[in-house]
CSV table of C-alpha atoms in Angstrom, one decimal:
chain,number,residue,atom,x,y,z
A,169,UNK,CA,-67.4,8.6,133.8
A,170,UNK,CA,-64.8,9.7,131.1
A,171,UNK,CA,-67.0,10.8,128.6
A,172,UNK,CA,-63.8,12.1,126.0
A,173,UNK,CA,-63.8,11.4,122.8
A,174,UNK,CA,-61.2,8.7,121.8
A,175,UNK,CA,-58.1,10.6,119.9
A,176,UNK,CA,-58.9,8.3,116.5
A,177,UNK,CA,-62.5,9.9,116.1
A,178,UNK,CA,-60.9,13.6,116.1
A,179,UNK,CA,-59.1,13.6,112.6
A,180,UNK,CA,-63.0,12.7,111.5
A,181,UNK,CA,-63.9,15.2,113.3
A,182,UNK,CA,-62.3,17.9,111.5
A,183,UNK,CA,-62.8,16.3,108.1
A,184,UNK,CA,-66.5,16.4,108.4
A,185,UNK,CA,-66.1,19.9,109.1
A,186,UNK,CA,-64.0,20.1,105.7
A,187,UNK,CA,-66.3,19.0,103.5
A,188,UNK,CA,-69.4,20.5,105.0
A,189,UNK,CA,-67.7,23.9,104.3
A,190,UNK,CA,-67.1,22.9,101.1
A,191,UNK,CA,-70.7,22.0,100.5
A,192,UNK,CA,-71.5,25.0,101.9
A,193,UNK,CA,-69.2,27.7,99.9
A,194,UNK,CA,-70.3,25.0,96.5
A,195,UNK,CA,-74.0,26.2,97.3
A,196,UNK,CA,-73.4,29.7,97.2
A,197,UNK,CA,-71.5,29.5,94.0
A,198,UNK,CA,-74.8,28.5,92.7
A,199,UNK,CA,-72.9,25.0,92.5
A,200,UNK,CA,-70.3,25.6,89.3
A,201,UNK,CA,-67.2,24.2,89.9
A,202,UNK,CA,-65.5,26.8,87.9
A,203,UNK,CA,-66.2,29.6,90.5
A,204,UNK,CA,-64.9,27.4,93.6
A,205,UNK,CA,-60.7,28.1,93.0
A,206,UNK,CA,-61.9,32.0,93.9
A,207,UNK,CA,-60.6,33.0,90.0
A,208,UNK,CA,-63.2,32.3,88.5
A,209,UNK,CA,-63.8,30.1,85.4
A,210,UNK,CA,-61.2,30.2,82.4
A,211,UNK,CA,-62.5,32.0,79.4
A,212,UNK,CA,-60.8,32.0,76.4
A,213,UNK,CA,-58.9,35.3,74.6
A,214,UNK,CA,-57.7,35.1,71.2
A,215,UNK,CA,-55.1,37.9,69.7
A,216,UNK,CA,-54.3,37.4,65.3
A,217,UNK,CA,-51.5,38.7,63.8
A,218,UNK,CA,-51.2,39.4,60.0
A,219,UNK,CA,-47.5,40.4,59.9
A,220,UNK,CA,-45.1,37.8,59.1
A,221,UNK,CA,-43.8,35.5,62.3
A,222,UNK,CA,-40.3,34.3,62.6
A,223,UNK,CA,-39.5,33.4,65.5
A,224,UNK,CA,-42.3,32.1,68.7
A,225,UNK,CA,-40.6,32.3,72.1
A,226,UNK,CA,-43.0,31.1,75.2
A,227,UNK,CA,-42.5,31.2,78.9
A,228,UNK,CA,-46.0,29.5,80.2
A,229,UNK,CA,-45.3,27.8,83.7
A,230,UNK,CA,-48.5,25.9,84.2
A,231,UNK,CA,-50.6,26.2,81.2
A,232,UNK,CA,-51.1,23.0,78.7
A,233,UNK,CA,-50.0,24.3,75.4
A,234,UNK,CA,-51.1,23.2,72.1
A,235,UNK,CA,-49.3,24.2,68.2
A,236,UNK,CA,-51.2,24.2,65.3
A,237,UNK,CA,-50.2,24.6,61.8
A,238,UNK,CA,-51.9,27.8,60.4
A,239,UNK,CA,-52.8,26.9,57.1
A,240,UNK,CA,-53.9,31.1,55.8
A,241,UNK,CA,-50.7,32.7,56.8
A,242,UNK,CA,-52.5,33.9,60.2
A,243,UNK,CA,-51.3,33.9,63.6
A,244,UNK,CA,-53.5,33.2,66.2
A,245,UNK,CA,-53.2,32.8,69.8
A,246,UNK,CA,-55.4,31.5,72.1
A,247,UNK,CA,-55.2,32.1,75.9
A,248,UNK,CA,-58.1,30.3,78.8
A,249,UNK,CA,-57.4,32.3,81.5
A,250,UNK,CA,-59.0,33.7,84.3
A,251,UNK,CA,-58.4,36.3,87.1
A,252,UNK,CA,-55.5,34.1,88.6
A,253,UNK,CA,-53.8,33.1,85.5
A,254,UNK,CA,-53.6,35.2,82.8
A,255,UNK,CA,-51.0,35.7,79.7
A,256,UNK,CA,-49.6,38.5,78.1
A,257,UNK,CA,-49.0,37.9,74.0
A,258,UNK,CA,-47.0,40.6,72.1
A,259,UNK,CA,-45.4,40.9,68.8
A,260,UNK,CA,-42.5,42.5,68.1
A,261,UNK,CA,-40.0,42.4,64.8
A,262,UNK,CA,-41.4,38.9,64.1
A,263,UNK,CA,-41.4,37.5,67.5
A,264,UNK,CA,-44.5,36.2,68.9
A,265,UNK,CA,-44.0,36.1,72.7
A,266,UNK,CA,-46.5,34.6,75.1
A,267,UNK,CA,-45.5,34.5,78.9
A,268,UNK,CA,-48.0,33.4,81.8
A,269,UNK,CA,-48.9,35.8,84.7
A,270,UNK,CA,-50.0,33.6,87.5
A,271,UNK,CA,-50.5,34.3,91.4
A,272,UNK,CA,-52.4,32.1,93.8
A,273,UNK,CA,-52.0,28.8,93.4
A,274,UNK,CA,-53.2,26.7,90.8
A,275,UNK,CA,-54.7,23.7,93.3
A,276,UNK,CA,-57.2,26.1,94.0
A,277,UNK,CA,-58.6,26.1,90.7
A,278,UNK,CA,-61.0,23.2,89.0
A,279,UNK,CA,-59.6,23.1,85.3
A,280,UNK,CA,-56.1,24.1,84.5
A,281,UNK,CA,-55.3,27.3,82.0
A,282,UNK,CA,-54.5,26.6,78.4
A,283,UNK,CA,-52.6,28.2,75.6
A,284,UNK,CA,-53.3,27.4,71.6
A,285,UNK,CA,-50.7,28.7,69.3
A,286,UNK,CA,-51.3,28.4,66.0
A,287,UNK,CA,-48.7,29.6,63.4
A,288,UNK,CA,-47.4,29.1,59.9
A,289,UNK,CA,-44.7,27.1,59.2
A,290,UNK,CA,-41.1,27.4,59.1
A,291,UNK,CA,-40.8,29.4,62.4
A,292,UNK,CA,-38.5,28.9,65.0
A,293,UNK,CA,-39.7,28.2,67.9
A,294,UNK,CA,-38.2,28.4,71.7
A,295,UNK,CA,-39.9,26.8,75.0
A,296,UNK,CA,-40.1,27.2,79.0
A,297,UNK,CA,-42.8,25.2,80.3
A,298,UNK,CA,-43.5,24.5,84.2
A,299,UNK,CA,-46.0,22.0,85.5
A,300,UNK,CA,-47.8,21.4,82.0
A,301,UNK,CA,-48.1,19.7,78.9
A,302,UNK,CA,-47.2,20.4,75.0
A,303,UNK,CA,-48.6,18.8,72.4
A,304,UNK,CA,-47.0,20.1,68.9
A,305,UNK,CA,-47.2,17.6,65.6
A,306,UNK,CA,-47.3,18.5,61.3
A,307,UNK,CA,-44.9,21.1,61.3
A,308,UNK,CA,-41.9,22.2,59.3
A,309,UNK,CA,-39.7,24.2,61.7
A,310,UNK,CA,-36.9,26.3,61.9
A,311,UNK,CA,-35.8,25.3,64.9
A,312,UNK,CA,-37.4,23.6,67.8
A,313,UNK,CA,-35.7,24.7,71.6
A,314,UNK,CA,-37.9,22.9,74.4
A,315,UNK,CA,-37.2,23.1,78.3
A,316,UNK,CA,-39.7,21.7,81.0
A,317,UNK,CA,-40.2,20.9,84.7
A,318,UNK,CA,-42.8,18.6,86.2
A,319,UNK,CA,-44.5,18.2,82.5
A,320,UNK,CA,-44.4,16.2,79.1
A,321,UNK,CA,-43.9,16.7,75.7
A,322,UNK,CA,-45.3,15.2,73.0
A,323,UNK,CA,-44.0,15.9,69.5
A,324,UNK,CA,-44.4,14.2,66.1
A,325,UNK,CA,-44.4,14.6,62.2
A,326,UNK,CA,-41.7,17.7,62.9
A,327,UNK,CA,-39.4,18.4,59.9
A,328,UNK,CA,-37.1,21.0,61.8
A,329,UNK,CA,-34.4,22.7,59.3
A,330,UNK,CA,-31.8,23.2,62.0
A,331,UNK,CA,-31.5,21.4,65.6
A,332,UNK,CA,-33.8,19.9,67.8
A,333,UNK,CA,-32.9,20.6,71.9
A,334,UNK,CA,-35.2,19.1,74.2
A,335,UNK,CA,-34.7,19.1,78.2
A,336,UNK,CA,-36.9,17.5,81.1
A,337,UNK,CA,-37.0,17.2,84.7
A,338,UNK,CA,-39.4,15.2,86.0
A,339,UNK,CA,-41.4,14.5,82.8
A,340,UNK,CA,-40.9,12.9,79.7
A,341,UNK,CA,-40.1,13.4,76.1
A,342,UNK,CA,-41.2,12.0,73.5
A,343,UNK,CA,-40.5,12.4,69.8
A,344,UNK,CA,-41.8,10.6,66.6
A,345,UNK,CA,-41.5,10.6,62.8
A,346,UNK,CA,-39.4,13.7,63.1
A,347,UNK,CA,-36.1,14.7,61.8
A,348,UNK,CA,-33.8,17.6,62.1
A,349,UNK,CA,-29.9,18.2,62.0
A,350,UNK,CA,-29.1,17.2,65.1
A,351,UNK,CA,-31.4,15.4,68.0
A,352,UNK,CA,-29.9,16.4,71.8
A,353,UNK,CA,-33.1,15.2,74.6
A,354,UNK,CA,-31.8,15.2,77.8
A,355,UNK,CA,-34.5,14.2,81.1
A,356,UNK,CA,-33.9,13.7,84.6
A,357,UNK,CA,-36.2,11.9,86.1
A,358,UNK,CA,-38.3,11.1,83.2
A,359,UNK,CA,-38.3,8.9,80.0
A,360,UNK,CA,-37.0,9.4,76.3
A,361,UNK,CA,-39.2,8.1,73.5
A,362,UNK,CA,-37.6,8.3,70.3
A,363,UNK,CA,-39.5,7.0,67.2
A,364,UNK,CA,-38.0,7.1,63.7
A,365,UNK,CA,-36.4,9.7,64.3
A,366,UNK,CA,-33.4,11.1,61.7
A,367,UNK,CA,-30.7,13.3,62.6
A,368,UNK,CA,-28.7,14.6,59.5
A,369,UNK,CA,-25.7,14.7,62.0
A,370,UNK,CA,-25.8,13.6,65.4
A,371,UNK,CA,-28.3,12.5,67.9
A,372,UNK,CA,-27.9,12.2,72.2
A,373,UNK,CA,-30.3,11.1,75.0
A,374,UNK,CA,-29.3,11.3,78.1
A,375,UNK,CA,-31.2,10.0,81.2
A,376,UNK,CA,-30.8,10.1,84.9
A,377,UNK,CA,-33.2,7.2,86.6
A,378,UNK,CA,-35.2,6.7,83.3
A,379,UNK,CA,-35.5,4.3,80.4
A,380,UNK,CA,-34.2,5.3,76.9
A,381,UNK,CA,-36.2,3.6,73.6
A,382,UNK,CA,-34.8,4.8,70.7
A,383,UNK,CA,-36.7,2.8,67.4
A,384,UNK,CA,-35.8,2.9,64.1
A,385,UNK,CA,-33.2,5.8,64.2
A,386,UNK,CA,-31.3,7.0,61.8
A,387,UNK,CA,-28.2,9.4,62.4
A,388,UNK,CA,-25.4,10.6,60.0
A,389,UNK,CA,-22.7,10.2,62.6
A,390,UNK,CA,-22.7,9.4,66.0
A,391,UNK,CA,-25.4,8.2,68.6
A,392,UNK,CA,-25.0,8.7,72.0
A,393,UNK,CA,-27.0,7.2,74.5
A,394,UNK,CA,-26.4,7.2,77.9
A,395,UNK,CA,-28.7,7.2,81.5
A,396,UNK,CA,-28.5,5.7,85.0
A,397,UNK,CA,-31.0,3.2,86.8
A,398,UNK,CA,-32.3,2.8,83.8
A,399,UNK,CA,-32.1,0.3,80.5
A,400,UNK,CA,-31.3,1.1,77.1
A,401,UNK,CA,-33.3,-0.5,73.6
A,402,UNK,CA,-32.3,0.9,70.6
A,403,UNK,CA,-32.9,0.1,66.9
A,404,UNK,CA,-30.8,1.7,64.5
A,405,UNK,CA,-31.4,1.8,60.8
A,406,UNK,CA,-28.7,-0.1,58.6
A,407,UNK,CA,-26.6,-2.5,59.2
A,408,UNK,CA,-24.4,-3.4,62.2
A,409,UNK,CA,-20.9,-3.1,60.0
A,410,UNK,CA,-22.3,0.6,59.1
A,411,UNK,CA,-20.8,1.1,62.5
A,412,UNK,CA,-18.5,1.4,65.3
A,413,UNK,CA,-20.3,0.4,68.7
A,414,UNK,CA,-19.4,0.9,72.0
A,415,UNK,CA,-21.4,-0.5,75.0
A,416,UNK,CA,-20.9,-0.5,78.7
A,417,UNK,CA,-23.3,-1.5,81.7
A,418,UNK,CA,-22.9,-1.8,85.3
A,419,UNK,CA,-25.0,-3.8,87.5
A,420,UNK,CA,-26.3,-5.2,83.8
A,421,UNK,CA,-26.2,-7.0,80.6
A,422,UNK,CA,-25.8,-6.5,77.2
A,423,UNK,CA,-26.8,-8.4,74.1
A,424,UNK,CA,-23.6,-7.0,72.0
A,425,UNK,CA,-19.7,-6.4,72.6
A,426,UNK,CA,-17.7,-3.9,71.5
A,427,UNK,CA,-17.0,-3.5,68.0
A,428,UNK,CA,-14.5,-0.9,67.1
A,429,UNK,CA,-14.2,-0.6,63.3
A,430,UNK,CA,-12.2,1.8,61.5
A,431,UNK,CA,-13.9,1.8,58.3
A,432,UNK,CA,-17.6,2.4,59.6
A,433,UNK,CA,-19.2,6.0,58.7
A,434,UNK,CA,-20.8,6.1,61.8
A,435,UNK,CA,-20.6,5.2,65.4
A,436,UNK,CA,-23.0,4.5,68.4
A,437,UNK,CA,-22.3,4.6,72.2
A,438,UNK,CA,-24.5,3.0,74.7
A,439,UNK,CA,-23.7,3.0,78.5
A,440,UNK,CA,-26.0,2.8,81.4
A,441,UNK,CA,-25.5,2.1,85.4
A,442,UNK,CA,-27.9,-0.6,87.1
A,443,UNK,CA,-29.8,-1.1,83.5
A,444,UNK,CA,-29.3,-3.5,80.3
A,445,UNK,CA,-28.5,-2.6,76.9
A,446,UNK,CA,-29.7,-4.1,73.9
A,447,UNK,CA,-28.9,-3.1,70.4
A,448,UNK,CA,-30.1,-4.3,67.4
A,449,UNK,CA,-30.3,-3.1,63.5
A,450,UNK,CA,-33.3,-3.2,60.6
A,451,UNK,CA,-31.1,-5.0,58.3
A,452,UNK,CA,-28.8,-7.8,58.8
């Protein structure tokens, strides 16, 4: 008699296995999650500064970061790390620098680590974040320089002197009730949100295989708006004879036609690949 075990049964098998291990090493952790990554759970370490920040430049790779507006003068950082993931935070000439220190991986770990930066206003602050999220909102800025990878940003109520640069790949960006001298968000693989937004100059968002919505924006020249296998919804503020509009699809449609005028102050250029375009204006 062929007493084998059919191949289907063997992949169950194995995962029973799995998960009695797993209930084995979660009882001799005294059954806290925290301790079953092998780091260790994420404690949090605060640094303050009393000298006077100018600049904030952050290199975090999978940490969630969070800005707050420091309302006493005093900087304050805020780092939930553990033995896996930790952060170095230095100041230096009025430079607050905070870069991760990772090894291991980070699927090993139950809980993600953290970073809370919290900083007067008017600083200019520069970005590199991998495989996490940043939330920033109420702040007057500087400058705001943002660059991610497998993450999202979510920014609003920012009132940034000089530009605002913002780059994606595979994430989104989204920006609301902001303004600054000129708007440049660039994403592959990921969507642009643009809410009453108001560039003193120019603005661009450019997509590859995402959507752009861009609502109530206001620019003092040009708008340039452009992506691929995606569709394009913008609402400017004004009128349409304020401008000079040029808009080209392929593989879609359009609710306006080029209107080239000479006299207009300012100008906005829509194009997408396998999308539709539709522009419209708060005033008529």
């Amino acid at each position: 008699m062929n007493t084998q075990k059919p191949l289907w049964k063997r992949p169950l098998v194995f995962v029973s296995i799995g998960l009695l291990l797993m209930l084995i090493a979660y009882a001799l952790v005294g059954f806290q999650l925290d301790s079953l990554g092998g780091s260790g759970a994420y404690e949090a370490r605060s640094q303050h500064y009393n000298s006077t920040i100018q600049a904030v430049e952050l290199d975090v790779g999978t940490a969630n970061v969070e800005f707050v507006k420091s309302t006493d003068g005093i900087s304050k950082v805020t780092c939930y790390e553990n033995k896996n993931h930790k952060f170095t935070v230095e100041e230096s000439g009025g430079v607050l620098r905070v870069k991760q220190n990772s090894v291991g991986f980070l699927w090993f770990d139950i809980g993600q680590p953290r970073v809370t930066v919290e900083v007067p206003e008017q600083v200019e602050i520069t970005m590199k974040s991998t495989n996490g999220s940043t939330r920033i909102a109420d702040f007057a800025l500087k400058s705001f320089d943002y660059e991610q990878t497998n993450g999202d940003l979510k920014a609003q109520n920012l009132h940034i002197e000089g530009d605002c640069t913002l780059r994606s790949t595979n994430g989104s960006l989204e920006l609301s009730n902001s303004s600054a001298g000129k708007v440049d968000a660039e994403s592959s693989n990921g969507g642009i949100v643009l809410e009453y937004v108001k560039s003193r100059s120019s603005l661009r968002a450019k997509a590859t295989n995402a959507k752009l919505h861009l609502e109530n924006i206001e620019v003092g020249t040009r708008l340039d708006a452009k992506t691929t296998n995606g569709d394009i919804d913008i609402l400017l503020q004004g009128r349409a004879e304020n401008y000079s509009i040029s808009a080209k699809t392929t593989n879609g449609s359009s609710n306006t036609e080029d209107m080239q005028r000479s006299d207009a102050s300012k100008s906005v250029h829509a194009e997408t690949t396998n999308g539709d375009i539709h522009i419209a204006f708060t005033e008529r």
